[in-house]
Short mmCIF file of C-alpha atoms in Angstrom, two decimals:
data_model
loop_
_atom_site.label_atom_id
_atom_site.label_comp_id
_atom_site.label_asym_id
_atom_site.label_seq_id
_atom_site.Cartn_x
_atom_site.Cartn_y
_atom_site.Cartn_z
CA MET A 272 75.45 97.41 78.67
CA PRO A 273 75.23 93.51 78.25
CA PHE A 274 78.58 91.46 78.47
CA THR A 275 80.09 90.49 75.50
CA ILE A 276 80.97 86.59 74.85
CA LEU A 277 83.12 85.24 72.14
CA LEU A 278 82.37 81.65 70.97
CA VAL A 279 85.20 79.89 69.55
CA ASP A 280 84.48 76.64 67.48
CA ASP A 281 85.01 75.28 63.94
CA ASP A 282 81.51 73.82 64.10
CA ARG A 283 79.45 76.80 62.12
CA THR A 284 76.41 74.58 63.11
CA PHE A 285 77.19 74.52 66.98
CA ARG A 286 77.70 78.16 67.06
CA SER A 287 74.86 79.03 65.14
CA GLU A 288 72.76 76.93 67.41
CA PHE A 289 74.54 78.04 70.93
CA ARG A 290 74.27 81.75 69.91
CA ASP A 291 70.57 81.82 69.65
CA PHE A 292 70.56 80.87 73.66
CA LEU A 293 73.23 83.53 74.34
CA GLU A 294 71.81 86.23 72.52
CA ILE A 295 68.72 86.48 74.86
CA ASP A 296 70.96 88.07 77.45
CA TYR A 297 74.53 88.88 76.11
CA GLU A 298 76.17 90.49 73.01
CA VAL A 299 77.93 87.52 71.09
CA MET A 300 80.76 87.38 68.72
CA GLU A 301 82.02 84.55 66.96
CA ALA A 302 85.08 82.97 65.67
CA GLY A 303 85.79 79.86 63.68
CA SER A 304 89.69 79.17 64.63
CA GLY A 305 92.18 79.80 67.05
CA GLU A 306 93.79 82.42 64.70
CA GLU A 307 90.60 84.34 64.17
CA ALA A 308 89.83 84.70 68.09
CA LEU A 309 93.17 86.08 68.62
CA ASP A 310 92.71 88.55 65.78
CA ILE A 311 89.27 89.36 67.77
CA ILE A 312 90.89 89.67 71.29
CA ASN A 313 94.00 91.96 70.09
CA LYS A 314 91.51 94.44 68.53
CA PRO A 315 90.00 97.14 70.82
CA HIS A 316 86.59 95.07 71.34
CA ILE A 317 85.12 94.34 74.73
CA VAL A 318 85.18 90.73 75.28
CA ASP A 319 84.37 89.65 78.74
CA LEU A 320 84.14 85.88 78.29
CA VAL A 321 85.32 83.41 75.64
CA MET A 322 83.88 80.13 75.41
CA LEU A 323 86.82 77.99 73.68
CA ASP A 324 86.52 74.58 72.01
CA ILE A 325 89.74 72.49 72.91
CA ARG A 326 89.72 70.40 69.54
CA MET A 327 90.25 72.80 66.30
CA PRO A 328 92.09 72.80 63.24
CA GLY A 329 95.43 74.62 63.59
CA LEU A 330 95.74 75.89 66.94
CA GLN A 331 94.54 73.98 69.61
CA GLY A 332 92.27 75.24 72.50
CA THR A 333 94.90 75.20 74.98
CA GLU A 334 97.41 77.21 72.90
CA VAL A 335 94.75 79.74 72.32
CA LEU A 336 94.01 80.02 75.99
CA LYS A 337 97.56 80.78 76.80
CA LYS A 338 97.81 83.44 73.96
CA ILE A 339 94.53 84.90 75.46
CA LYS A 340 95.75 85.22 78.37
CA GLN A 341 99.15 86.78 77.84
CA ILE A 342 96.90 89.21 75.56
CA ASP A 343 94.41 90.03 78.21
CA PRO A 344 94.95 88.32 81.59
CA GLU A 345 91.68 89.69 82.83
CA VAL A 346 89.45 88.04 80.31
CA SER A 347 87.30 84.83 81.41
CA ILE A 348 87.53 81.67 79.65
CA VAL A 349 85.36 78.63 79.59
CA MET A 350 86.91 75.65 77.70
CA PHE A 351 84.73 72.73 76.24
CA SER A 352 85.39 69.41 74.49
CA GLY A 353 84.54 66.00 74.42
CA TYR A 354 83.57 63.46 77.07
CA GLY A 355 86.58 61.94 78.95
CA GLU A 356 89.59 64.35 78.28
CA LYS A 357 90.83 64.72 81.83
CA ASP A 358 94.37 65.46 80.75
CA VAL A 359 93.01 68.22 78.64
CA ILE A 360 91.04 69.62 81.26
CA ILE A 361 94.17 69.53 83.56
CA GLU A 362 95.83 71.63 81.23
CA SER A 363 93.23 74.10 80.82
CA LEU A 364 92.67 74.77 84.49
CA ARG A 365 96.51 75.10 84.62
CA GLY A 366 96.30 77.43 81.89
CA HIS A 367 94.08 79.60 84.21
CA ALA A 368 90.73 78.56 82.43
CA ASP A 369 87.60 79.68 84.76
CA ASP A 370 85.76 76.44 83.94
CA PHE A 371 85.20 73.36 81.55
CA LEU A 372 82.16 72.22 79.97
CA GLU A 373 81.92 68.86 77.88
CA LYS A 374 80.28 67.99 74.82
CA PRO A 375 77.30 67.74 74.02
CA LEU A 376 76.93 70.88 75.99
CA ARG A 377 74.07 70.62 78.19
CA ILE A 378 72.70 74.23 77.86
CA PRO A 379 71.21 75.03 81.40
CA GLU A 380 74.45 73.94 82.58
CA ALA A 381 76.23 76.07 80.43
CA LEU A 382 74.44 79.13 80.56
CA ASN A 383 74.54 78.70 84.47
CA THR A 384 77.98 78.51 84.32
CA ILE A 385 78.32 81.68 82.33
CA LYS A 386 76.07 83.57 84.52
CA ARG A 387 78.31 82.76 87.59
CA ILE A 388 81.26 83.57 86.06
CA LEU A 389 80.02 87.15 84.90
CA THR A 390 78.14 87.88 87.71
CA GLY A 391 81.37 87.33 89.88
CA LYS A 392 82.88 89.80 87.19
CA GLN A 393 80.23 92.33 87.85
CA LYS A 394 80.72 92.41 91.18
CA ASP A 395 84.55 92.87 91.25
CA VAL A 396 84.23 95.89 88.62
CA THR A 397 83.23 98.25 91.43
CA GLY A 398 86.09 97.45 93.49
CA ILE A 399 88.47 97.69 90.50
CA ILE A 400 87.16 101.04 89.46
CA ASN A 401 87.70 102.51 92.77
CA LYS A 402 91.22 101.09 92.82
CA ILE A 403 91.97 102.67 89.58
CA LYS A 404 90.28 106.12 90.87
CA TYR A 405 92.26 106.20 94.16
CA ALA A 406 95.80 105.20 92.21
CA ILE A 407 95.00 108.30 89.56
CA GLU A 408 93.91 110.87 92.10
CA LYS A 409 96.96 110.06 94.32
CA ASN A 410 99.42 110.18 91.35
CA PHE A 411 97.92 112.80 88.78
CA HIS A 412 99.96 115.61 89.39
CA LYS A 413 102.58 113.23 88.28
CA ASN A 414 100.93 112.64 85.02
CA ILE A 415 100.66 108.97 86.00
CA SER A 416 100.41 106.81 82.53
CA LEU A 417 98.06 103.92 82.03
CA LYS A 418 100.95 101.70 82.25
CA GLU A 419 102.04 102.98 85.59
CA THR A 420 98.37 102.72 86.74
CA SER A 421 98.14 99.30 85.67
CA ASP A 422 101.46 98.20 87.73
CA ILE A 423 99.68 99.69 90.85
CA VAL A 424 96.73 97.79 90.58
CA CYS A 425 97.94 94.83 89.06
CA LEU A 426 95.66 94.91 85.67
CA SER A 427 96.38 94.87 82.16
CA PRO A 428 96.21 98.33 80.53
CA LYS A 429 93.64 97.15 78.14
CA TYR A 430 91.54 95.78 80.91
CA ILE A 431 91.63 99.18 82.73
CA SER A 432 91.12 101.29 79.72
CA ARG A 433 88.25 99.44 78.85
CA ILE A 434 85.99 98.67 82.01
CA PHE A 435 86.99 102.65 82.99
CA LYS A 436 85.51 104.10 79.60
CA GLU A 437 82.47 101.40 79.99
CA HIS A 438 81.77 102.19 83.95
CA VAL A 439 83.12 105.86 84.33
CA GLY A 440 81.79 107.35 81.24
CA MET A 441 85.00 108.97 80.43
CA GLY A 442 88.76 107.53 79.34
CA PHE A 443 91.57 107.07 81.24
CA SER A 444 93.37 110.51 80.20
CA ASP A 445 89.74 112.38 79.95
CA TYR A 446 89.51 111.48 84.00
CA LYS A 447 92.95 112.65 84.59
CA LEU A 448 92.44 115.89 83.09
CA TYR A 449 89.00 116.06 84.90
CA LEU A 450 90.78 115.92 88.09
CA LYS A 451 93.41 118.24 86.91
CA VAL A 452 90.89 120.79 86.33
CA GLN A 453 88.76 119.97 89.50
CA LYS A 454 91.91 120.67 91.30
CA ALA A 455 92.75 123.73 89.78
CA LYS A 456 89.12 125.14 90.59
CA ALA A 457 89.82 124.65 94.25
CA LEU A 458 93.14 126.09 94.38
CA LEU A 459 91.76 129.14 92.29
CA ALA A 460 88.89 129.44 94.66
CA GLU A 461 91.11 128.55 98.09
CA THR A 462 94.33 129.93 97.68
CA GLU A 463 96.23 133.11 96.40
CA LEU A 464 98.67 131.32 94.03
CA ASN A 465 99.27 132.59 90.99
CA ILE A 466 98.38 130.71 87.53
CA ASN A 467 102.00 129.74 86.88
CA GLN A 468 102.03 127.98 90.46
CA ILE A 469 98.71 126.49 90.15
CA SER A 470 99.88 124.99 86.60
CA ASP A 471 102.86 123.71 88.31
CA ARG A 472 100.91 122.12 91.45
CA ILE A 473 98.58 120.09 89.18
CA GLY A 474 101.32 118.64 86.92
CA TYR A 475 101.75 120.86 84.06
CA LEU A 476 105.37 122.03 82.53
CA ASN A 477 103.82 124.40 80.26
CA VAL A 478 101.14 127.04 81.84
CA GLU A 479 99.88 127.82 78.01
CA SER A 480 98.70 124.19 77.83
CA PHE A 481 97.01 124.39 81.33
CA VAL A 482 95.06 127.44 80.27
CA ARG A 483 94.05 125.81 77.21
CA ILE A 484 92.63 122.64 78.95
CA PHE A 485 91.18 124.44 81.43
CA LYS A 486 89.24 127.02 79.27
CA LYS A 487 88.14 123.89 76.86
CA LEU A 488 86.80 121.98 79.59
CA THR A 489 85.25 125.20 81.84
CA GLY A 490 84.70 127.86 79.20
CA PHE A 491 87.16 130.03 81.02
CA THR A 492 90.46 130.84 81.48
CA PRO A 493 91.83 130.45 85.25
CA SER A 494 92.00 134.10 85.51
CA GLU A 495 88.54 134.38 84.54
CA TYR A 496 87.06 131.71 86.31
CA ARG A 497 88.47 133.29 89.72
CA GLU A 498 86.72 136.34 89.05
CA GLN A 499 83.48 134.51 88.72
CA PRO A 500 80.63 135.75 91.45
CA GLY A 501 80.77 132.82 93.82
CA ASN A 502 83.84 130.73 92.92
CA ARG A 503 86.21 132.94 95.78
CA GLU A 504 85.98 131.90 99.35
CA PRO A 505 85.90 134.84 101.73
CA ALA A 506 89.22 135.69 102.99
CA ALA A 507 88.16 134.70 106.58
CA ALA A 508 87.16 131.11 105.44
CA ARG A 509 90.84 130.76 103.71
#
């Protein structure tokens, strides 16, 4: 899936021309104002990088930068504006912008900057996913929440939800259910624990809920699964 870039500038002509270059490699969204950009960031879109003009009517770019980082701290942001605005550059970098480009944009430089930032994000994602999986696997029996996981890995819930679905192929909650069922399968095969004990061991307070979820994901009740040929280890192996 290609990265998604949000291009924020009140100049419609500039957006149209720059978009033509970006769409060769990326998905592109547009906003003509800071307010419109914040509306997009607040929705469940996947935005990997924001290209943000400093000088716009209404909210200025530096204000929008701060608000975006409050909503989604992990989104990358490249600021751009006219030549010589050193004070704005300093303020932008202090606000955790990833880079700053001067207008008129030199397209090769802009594209190289975008590629560098997004390539770095791609390399980071595998490690982040592994950290999230580890946190879930260590705590799934406690019914760990998305917020609790985000606190453990120091990432926003929105970012975790977004990249997990994209790279694992299932949502955060679905992955927790998958792990619970896998653990239940192992306990059914390798132990003499009864269904109530297994349900409690994997974090279900209600055994009926456990049985319902297990059957939904496997096609069998836990008892039926245990009796299937090949699903029980020989006694000598246990």
